[in-house]
PDB file of C-alpha atoms and ligand atoms in Angstrom:
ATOM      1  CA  UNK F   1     120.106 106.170  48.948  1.00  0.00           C
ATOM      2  CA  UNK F   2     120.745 107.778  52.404  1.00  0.00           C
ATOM      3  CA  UNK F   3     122.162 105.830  54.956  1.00  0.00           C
ATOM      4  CA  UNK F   4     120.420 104.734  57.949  1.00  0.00           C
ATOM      5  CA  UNK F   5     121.803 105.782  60.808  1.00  0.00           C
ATOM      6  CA  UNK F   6     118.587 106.182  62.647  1.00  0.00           C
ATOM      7  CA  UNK F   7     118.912 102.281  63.075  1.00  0.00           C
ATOM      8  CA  UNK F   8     120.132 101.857  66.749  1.00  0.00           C
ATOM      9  CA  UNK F   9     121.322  98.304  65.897  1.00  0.00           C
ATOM     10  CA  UNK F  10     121.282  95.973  62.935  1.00  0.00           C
ATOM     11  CA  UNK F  11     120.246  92.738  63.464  1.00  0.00           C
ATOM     12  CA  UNK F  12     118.906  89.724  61.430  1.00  0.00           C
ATOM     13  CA  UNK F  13     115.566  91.090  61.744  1.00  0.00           C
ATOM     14  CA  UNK F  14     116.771  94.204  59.988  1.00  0.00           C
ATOM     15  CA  UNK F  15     118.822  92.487  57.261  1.00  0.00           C
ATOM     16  CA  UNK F  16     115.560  90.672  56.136  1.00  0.00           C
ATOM     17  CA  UNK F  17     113.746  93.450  55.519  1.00  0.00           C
ATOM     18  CA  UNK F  18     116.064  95.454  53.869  1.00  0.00           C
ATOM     19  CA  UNK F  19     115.963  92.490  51.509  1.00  0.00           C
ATOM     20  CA  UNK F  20     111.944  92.790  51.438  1.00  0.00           C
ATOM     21  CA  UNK F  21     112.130  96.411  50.333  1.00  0.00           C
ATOM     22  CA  UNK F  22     114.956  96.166  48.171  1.00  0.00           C
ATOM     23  CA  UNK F  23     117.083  98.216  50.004  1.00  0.00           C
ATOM     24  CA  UNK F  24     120.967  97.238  49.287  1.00  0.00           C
ATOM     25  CA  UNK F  25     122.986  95.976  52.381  1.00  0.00           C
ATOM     26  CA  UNK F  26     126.601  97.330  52.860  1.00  0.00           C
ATOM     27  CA  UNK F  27     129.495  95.154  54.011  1.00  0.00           C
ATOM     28  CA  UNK F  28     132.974  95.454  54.508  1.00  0.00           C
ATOM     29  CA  UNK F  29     135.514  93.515  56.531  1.00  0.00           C
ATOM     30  CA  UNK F  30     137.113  94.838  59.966  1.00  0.00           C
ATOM     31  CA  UNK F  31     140.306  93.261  61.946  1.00  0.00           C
ATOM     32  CA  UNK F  32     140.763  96.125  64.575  1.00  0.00           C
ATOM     33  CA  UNK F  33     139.510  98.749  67.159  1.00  0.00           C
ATOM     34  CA  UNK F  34     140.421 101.877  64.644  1.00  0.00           C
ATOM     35  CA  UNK F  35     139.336 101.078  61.404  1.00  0.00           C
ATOM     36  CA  UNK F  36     135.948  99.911  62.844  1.00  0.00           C
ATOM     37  CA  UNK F  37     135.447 102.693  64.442  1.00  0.00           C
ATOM     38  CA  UNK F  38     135.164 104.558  61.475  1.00  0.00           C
ATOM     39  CA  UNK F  39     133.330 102.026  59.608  1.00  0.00           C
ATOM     40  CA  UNK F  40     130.275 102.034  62.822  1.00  0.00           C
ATOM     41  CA  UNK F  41     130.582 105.809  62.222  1.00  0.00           C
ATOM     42  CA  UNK F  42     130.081 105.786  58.546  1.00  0.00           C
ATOM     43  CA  UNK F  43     127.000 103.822  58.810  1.00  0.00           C
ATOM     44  CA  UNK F  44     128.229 100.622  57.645  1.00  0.00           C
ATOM     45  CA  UNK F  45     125.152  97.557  58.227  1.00  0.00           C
ATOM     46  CA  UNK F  46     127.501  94.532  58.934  1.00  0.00           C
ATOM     47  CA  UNK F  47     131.011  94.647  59.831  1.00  0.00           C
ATOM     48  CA  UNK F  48     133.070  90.862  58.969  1.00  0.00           C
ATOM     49  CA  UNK F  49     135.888  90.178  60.851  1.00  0.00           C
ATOM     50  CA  UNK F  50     137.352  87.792  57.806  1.00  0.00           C
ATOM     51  CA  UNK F  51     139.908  85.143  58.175  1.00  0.00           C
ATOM     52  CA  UNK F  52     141.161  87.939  55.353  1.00  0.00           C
ATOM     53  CA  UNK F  53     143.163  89.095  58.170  1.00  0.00           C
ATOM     54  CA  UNK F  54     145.642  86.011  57.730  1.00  0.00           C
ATOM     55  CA  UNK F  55     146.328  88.175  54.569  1.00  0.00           C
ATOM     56  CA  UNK F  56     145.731  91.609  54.960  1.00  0.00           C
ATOM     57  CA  UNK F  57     146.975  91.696  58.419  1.00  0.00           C
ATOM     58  CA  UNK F  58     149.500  89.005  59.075  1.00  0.00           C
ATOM     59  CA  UNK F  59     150.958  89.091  55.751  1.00  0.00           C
ATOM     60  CA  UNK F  60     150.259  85.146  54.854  1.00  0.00           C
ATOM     61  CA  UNK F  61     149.365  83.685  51.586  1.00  0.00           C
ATOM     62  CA  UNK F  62     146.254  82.589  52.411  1.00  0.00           C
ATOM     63  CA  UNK F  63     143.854  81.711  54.689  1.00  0.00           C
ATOM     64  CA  UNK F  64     144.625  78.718  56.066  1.00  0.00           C
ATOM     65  CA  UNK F  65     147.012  79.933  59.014  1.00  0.00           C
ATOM     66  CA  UNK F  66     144.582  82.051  61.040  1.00  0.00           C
ATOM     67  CA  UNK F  67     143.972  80.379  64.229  1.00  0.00           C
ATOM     68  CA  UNK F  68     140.669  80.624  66.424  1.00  0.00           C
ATOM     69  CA  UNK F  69     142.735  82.614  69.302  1.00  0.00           C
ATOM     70  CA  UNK F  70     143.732  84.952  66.442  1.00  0.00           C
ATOM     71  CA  UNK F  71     140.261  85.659  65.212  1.00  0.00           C
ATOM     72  CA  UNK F  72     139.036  85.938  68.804  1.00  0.00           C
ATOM     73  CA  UNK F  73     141.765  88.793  69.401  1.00  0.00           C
ATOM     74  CA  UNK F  74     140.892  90.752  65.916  1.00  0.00           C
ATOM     75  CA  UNK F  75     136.875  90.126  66.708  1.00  0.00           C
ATOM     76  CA  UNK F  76     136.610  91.240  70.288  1.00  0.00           C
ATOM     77  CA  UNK F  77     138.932  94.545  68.979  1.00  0.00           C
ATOM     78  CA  UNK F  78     136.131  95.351  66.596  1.00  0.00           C
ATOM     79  CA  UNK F  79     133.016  94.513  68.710  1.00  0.00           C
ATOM     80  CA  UNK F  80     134.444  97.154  71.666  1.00  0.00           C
ATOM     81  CA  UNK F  81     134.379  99.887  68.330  1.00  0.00           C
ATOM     82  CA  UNK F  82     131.008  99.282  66.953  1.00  0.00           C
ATOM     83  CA  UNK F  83     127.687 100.692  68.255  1.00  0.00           C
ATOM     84  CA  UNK F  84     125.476 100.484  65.289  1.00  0.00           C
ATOM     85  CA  UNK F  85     126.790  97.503  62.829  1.00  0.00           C
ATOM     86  CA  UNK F  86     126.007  93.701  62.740  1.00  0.00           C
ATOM     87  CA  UNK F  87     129.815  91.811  63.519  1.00  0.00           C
ATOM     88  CA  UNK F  88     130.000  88.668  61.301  1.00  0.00           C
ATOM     89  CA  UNK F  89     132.919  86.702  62.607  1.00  0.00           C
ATOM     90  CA  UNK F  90     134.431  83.902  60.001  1.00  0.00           C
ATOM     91  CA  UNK F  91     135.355  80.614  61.573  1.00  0.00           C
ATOM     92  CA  UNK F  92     138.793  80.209  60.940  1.00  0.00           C
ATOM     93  CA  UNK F  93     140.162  76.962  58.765  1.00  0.00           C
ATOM     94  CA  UNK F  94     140.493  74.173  61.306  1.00  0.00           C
ATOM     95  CA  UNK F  95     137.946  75.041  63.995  1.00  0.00           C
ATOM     96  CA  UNK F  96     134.744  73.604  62.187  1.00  0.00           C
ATOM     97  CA  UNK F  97     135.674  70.639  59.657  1.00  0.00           C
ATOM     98  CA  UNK F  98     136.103  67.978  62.161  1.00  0.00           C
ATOM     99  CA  UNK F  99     132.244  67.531  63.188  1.00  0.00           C
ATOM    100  CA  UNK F 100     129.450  69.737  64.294  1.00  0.00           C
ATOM    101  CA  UNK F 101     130.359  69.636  68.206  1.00  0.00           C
ATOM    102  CA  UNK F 102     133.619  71.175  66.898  1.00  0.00           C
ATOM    103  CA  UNK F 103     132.198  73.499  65.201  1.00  0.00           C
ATOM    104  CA  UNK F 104     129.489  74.724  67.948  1.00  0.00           C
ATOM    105  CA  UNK F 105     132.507  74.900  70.330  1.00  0.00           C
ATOM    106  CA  UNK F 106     134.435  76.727  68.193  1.00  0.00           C
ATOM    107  CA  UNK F 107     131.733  79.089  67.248  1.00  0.00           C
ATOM    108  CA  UNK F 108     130.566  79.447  71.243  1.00  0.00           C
ATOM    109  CA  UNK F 109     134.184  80.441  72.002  1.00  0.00           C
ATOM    110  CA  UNK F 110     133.769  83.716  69.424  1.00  0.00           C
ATOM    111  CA  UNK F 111     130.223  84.279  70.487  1.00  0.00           C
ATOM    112  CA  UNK F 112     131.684  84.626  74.412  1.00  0.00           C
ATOM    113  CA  UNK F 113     135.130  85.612  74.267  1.00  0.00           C
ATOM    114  CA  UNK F 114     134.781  88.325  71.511  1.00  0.00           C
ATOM    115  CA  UNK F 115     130.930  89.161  72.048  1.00  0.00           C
ATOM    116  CA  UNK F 116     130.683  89.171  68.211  1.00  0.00           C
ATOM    117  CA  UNK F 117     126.856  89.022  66.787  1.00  0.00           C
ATOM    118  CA  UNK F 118     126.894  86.145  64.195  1.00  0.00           C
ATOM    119  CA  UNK F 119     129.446  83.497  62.987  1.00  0.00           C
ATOM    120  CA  UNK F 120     129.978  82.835  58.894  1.00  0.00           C
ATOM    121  CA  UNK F 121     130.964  79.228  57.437  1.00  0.00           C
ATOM    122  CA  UNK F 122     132.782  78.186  53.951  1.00  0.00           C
ATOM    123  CA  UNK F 123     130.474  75.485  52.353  1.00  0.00           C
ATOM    124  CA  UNK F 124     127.409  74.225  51.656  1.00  0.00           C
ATOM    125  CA  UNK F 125     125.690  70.364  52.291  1.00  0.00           C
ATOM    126  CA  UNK F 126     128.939  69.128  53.498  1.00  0.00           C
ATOM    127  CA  UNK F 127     128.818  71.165  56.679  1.00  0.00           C
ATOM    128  CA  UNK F 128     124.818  71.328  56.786  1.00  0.00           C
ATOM    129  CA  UNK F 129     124.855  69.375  60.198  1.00  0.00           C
ATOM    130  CA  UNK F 130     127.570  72.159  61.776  1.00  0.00           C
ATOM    131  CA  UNK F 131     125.555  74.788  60.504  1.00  0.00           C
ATOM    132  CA  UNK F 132     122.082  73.690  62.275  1.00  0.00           C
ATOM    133  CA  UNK F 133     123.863  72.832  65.568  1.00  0.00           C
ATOM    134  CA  UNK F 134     125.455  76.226  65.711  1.00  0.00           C
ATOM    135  CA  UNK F 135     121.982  77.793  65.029  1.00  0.00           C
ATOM    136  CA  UNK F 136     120.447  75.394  67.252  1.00  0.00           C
ATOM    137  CA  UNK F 137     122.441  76.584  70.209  1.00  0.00           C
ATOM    138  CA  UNK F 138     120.943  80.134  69.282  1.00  0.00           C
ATOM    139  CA  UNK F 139     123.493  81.684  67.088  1.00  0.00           C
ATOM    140  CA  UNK F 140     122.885  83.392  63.528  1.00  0.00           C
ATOM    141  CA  UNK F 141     124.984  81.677  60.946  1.00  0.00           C
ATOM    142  CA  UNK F 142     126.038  83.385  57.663  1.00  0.00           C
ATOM    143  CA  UNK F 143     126.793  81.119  54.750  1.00  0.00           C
ATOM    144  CA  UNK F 144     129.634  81.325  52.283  1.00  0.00           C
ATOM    145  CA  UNK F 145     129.677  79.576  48.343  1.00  0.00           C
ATOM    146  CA  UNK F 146     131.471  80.211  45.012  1.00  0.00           C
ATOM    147  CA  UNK F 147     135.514  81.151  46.326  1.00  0.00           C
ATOM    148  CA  UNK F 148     135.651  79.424  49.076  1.00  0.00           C
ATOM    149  CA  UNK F 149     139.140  80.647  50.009  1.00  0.00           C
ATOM    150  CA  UNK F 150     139.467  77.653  52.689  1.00  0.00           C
ATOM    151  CA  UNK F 151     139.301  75.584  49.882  1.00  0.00           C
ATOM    152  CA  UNK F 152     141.850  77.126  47.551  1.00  0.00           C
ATOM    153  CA  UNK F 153     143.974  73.867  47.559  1.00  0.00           C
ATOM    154  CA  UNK F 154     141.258  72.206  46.395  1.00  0.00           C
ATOM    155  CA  UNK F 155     140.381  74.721  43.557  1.00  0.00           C
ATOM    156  CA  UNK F 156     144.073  75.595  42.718  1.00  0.00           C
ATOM    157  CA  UNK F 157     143.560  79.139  41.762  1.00  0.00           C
ATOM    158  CA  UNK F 158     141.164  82.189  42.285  1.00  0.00           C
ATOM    159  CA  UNK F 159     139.465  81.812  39.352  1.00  0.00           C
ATOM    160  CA  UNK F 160     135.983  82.546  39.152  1.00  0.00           C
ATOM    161  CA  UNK F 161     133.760  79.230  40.207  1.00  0.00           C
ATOM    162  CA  UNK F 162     130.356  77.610  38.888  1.00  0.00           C
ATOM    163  CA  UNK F 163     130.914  78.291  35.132  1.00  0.00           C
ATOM    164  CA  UNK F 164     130.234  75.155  34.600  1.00  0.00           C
ATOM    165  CA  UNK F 165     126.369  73.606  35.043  1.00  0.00           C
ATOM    166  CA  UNK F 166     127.656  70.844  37.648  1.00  0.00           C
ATOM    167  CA  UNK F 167     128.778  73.162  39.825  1.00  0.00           C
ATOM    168  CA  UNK F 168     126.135  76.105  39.084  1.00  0.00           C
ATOM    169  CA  UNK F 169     123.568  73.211  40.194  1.00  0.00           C
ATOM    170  CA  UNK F 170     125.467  72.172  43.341  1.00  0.00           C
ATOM    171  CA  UNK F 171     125.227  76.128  44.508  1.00  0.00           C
ATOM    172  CA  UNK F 172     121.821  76.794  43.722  1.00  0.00           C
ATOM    173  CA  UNK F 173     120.934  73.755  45.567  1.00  0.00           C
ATOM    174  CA  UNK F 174     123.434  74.930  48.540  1.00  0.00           C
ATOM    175  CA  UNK F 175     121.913  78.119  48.927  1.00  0.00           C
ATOM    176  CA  UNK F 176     118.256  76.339  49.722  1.00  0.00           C
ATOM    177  CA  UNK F 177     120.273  74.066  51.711  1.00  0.00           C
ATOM    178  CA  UNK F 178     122.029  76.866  53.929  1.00  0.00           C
ATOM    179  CA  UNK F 179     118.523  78.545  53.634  1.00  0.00           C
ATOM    180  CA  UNK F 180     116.509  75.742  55.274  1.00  0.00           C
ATOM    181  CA  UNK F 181     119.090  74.988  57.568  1.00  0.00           C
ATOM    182  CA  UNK F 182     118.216  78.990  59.173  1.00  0.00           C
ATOM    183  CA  UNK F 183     121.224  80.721  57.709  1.00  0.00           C
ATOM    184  CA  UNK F 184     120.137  84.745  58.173  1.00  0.00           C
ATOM    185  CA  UNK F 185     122.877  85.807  54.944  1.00  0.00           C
ATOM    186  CA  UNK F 186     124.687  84.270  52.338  1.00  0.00           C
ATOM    187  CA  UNK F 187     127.993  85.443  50.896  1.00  0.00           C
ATOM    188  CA  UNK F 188     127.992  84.349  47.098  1.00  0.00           C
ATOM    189  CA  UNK F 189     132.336  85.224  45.860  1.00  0.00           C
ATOM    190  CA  UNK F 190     133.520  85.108  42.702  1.00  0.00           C
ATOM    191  CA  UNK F 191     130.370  83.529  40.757  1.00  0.00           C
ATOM    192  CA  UNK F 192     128.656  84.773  37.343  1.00  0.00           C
ATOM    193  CA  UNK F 193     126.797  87.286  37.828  1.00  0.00           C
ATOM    194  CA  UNK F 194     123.788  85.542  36.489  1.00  0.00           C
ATOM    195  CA  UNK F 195     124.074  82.874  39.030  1.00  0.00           C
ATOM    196  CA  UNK F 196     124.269  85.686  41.590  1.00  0.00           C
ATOM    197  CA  UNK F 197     120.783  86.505  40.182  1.00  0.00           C
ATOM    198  CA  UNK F 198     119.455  83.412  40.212  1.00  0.00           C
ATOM    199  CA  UNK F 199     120.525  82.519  43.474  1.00  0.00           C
ATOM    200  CA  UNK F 200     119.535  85.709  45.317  1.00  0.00           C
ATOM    201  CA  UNK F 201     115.923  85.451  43.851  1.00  0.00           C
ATOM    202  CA  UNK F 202     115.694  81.986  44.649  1.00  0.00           C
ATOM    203  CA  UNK F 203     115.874  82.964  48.675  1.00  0.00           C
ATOM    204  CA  UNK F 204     113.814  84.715  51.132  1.00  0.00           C
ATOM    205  CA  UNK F 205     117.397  85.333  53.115  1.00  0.00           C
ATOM    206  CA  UNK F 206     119.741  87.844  51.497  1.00  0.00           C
ATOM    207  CA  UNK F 207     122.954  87.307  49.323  1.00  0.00           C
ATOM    208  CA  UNK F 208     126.052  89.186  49.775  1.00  0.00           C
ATOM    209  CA  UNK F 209     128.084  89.330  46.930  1.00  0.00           C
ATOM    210  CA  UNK F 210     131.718  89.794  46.658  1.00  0.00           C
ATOM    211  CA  UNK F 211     132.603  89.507  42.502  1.00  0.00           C
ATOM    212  CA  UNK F 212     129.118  87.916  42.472  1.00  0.00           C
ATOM    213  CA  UNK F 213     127.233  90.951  40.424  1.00  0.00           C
ATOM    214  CA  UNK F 214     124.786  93.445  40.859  1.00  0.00           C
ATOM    215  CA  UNK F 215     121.455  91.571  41.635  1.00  0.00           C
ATOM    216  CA  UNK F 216     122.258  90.222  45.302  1.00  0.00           C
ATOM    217  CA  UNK F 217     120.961  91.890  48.407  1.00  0.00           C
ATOM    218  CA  UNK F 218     124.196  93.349  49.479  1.00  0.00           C
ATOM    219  CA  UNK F 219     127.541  94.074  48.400  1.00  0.00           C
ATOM    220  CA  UNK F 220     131.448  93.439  50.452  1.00  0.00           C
ATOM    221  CA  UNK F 221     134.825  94.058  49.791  1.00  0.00           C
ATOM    222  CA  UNK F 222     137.830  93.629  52.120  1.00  0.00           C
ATOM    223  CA  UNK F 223     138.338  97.298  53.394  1.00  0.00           C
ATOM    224  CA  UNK F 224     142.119  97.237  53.109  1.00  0.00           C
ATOM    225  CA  UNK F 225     141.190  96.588  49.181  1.00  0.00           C
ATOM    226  CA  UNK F 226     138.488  99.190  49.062  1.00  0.00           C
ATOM    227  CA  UNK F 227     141.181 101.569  50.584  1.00  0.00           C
ATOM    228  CA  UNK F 228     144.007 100.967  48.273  1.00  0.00           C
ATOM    229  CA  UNK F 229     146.403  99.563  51.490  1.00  0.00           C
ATOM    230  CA  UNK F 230     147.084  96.619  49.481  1.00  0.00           C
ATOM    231  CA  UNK F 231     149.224  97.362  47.116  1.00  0.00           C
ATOM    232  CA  UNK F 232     148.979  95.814  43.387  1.00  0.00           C
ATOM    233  CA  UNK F 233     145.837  93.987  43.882  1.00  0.00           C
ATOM    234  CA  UNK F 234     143.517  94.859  41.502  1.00  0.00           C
ATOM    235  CA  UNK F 235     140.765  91.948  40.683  1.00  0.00           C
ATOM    236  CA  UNK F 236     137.784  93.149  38.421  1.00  0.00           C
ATOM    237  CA  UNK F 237     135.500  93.423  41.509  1.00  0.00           C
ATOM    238  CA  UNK F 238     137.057  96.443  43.367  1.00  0.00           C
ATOM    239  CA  UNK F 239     136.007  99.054  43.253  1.00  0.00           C
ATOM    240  CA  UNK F 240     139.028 101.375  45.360  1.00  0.00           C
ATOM    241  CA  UNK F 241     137.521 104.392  46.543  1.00  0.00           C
ATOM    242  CA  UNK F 242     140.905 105.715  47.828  1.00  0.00           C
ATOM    243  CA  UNK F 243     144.602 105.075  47.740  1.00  0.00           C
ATOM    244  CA  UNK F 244     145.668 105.314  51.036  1.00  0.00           C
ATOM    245  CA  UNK F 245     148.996 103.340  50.076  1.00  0.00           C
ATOM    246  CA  UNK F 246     149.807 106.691  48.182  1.00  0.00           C
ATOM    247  CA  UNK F 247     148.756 108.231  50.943  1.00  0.00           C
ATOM    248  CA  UNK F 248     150.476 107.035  53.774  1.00  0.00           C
ATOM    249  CA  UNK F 249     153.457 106.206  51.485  1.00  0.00           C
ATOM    250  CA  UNK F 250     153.383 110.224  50.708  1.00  0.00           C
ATOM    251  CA  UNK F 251     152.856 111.193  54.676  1.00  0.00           C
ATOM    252  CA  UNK F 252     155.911 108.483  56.075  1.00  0.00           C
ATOM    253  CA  UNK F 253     158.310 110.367  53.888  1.00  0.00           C
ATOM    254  CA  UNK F 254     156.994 113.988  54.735  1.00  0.00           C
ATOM    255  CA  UNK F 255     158.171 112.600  58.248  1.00  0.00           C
ATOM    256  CA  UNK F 256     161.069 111.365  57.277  1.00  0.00           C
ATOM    257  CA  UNK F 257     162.252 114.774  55.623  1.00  0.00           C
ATOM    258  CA  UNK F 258     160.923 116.499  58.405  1.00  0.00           C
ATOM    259  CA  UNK F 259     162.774 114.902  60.843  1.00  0.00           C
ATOM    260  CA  UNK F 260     165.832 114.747  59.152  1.00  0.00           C
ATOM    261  CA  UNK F 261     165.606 118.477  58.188  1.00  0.00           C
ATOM    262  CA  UNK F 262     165.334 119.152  62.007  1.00  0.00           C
ATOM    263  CA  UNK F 263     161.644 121.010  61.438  1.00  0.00           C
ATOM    264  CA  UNK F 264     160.187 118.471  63.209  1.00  0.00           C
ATOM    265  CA  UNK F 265     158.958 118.652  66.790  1.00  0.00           C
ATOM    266  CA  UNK F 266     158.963 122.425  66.005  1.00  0.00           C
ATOM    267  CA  UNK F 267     158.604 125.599  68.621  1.00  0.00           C
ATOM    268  CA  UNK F 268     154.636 124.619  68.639  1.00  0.00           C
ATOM    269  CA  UNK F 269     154.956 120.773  69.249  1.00  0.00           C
ATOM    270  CA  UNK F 270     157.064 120.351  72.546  1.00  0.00           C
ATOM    271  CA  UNK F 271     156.640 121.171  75.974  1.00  0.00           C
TER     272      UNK F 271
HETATM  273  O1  KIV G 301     137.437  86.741  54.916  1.00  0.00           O
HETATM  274  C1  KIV G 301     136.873  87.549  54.171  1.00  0.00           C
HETATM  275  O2  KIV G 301     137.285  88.702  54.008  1.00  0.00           O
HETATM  276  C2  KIV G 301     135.677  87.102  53.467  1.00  0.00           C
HETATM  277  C3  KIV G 301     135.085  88.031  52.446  1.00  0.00           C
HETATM  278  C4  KIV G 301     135.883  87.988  51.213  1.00  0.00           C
HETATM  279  C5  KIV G 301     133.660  87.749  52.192  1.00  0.00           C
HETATM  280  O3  KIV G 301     135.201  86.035  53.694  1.00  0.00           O
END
């Protein structure tokens, strides 16, 4: 399958009929001006500016610490880089639990301050009442079940979720939830893929599966995964398409040697 760069801009719209005609959508995260760049280039359909950057890009455990500010900075970075891509941006931990007029403030801030396309919440029923008011107030809302990573207190580990039927049953009936509540996308992580099935063909909206299998609309990983930048994690999901630790690792130690050897700035490279 070719990819479509002859689409001037992805929106909603587009997402739902890629979804009609079976076309696959493609999703990776973004944090900053360079790397999206070359994601908008590459023909990428949505770019997600994940609270993954508490992680990948600030180095912390989880996601918990990433503060709305932070996500602002990291969203409005990728949104002056893309020309072409729909930018997701996740509400960070803290900035949508308290009540719904939290959450539409919090998700106004990243709509203005960044210029960001769409906002994505952890959860299902619980934060049904968030979820409207934010789409109420005219902005598209993606949804997020299975690994919740917000919630990884609560689960303990990273486990794969909804093996069991209790918890299969409370995601198939979030997904209509999030549906009728005028989510445009759903992010299914870390399910069975069977469940991913049954959930995708259960909605008129599109699934975006992360560890979720092969039958949802579209597929993400966290680029700095996909990459190989983080080194040592390697979860049955990713698929790594490159090793740029290798890479980089390789190139910082050409420099080194070069420097040290005195080759480098030679005749050609100084003024
Ligand atoms: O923050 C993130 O990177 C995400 C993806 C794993 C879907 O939410």
């Amino acid at each position: 399958m070719s990819v479509h760069k002859e689409i001037k801009r992805v929106t909603t719209h587009i997402l739902q009929e890629m979804k009609q005609r079976g076309e696959k959508i493609s999703m990776l995260t973004a944090y900053d001006y360079s790397m999206a760049t070359i994601l908008d280039d590459a023909g990428l359909d949505v770019l997600l500016v994940g609270d993954s950057a508490s992680n990948v890009m600030a180095g912390h455990e989880t996601t918990l610490p990433i503060t709305l500010d932070q996500m602002i900075y990291h969203a409005a970075s990728v949104i002056r880089a893309v020309k072409r891509a729909f930018v997701v941006v996740d509400l960070p931990f803290g900035s949508y639990q308290g009540n719904s007029k939290e959450a539409l403030n919090s998700a106004i801030r990243i709509m203005k301050e960044s210029g960001a396309h769409g906002v994505k919440l952890e959860g299902g029923e619980e934060i049904i009442e968030s979820v409207q008011r934010i789409i109420t107030a005219g902005i598209p809302v993606m949804g997020h079940l299975g690994l919740t990573p917000q919630s990884i207190y609560k689960f303990g580990t990273y486990t794969v979720r909804a093996k069991e039927e209790e918890e299969a049953n409370k995601l198939k009936s979030d997904v209509l939830a999030l549906q009728a509540a005028g989510c445009f996308a759903i992010v299914l992580e870390k399910i069975p893929a069977a469940l991913g099935k049954e959930a995708t063909d259960s909605l008129n909206i599109p699934t975006i599966g992360i560890g979720a299998g092969p039958h949802c609309d579209g597929q993400v990983l966290v680029v700095n995964d996909m990459i190989g930048l983080t080194k040592g994690f390697k979860p049955r999901f990713l698929r790594q398409y490159v090793n740029l630790y290798e890479e980089i690792y390789g190139a910082a130690q050409a420099y080194i040697r070069d420097v040290k050897g005195l080759d480098f700035p030679n005749d050609k490279e100084q003024y």
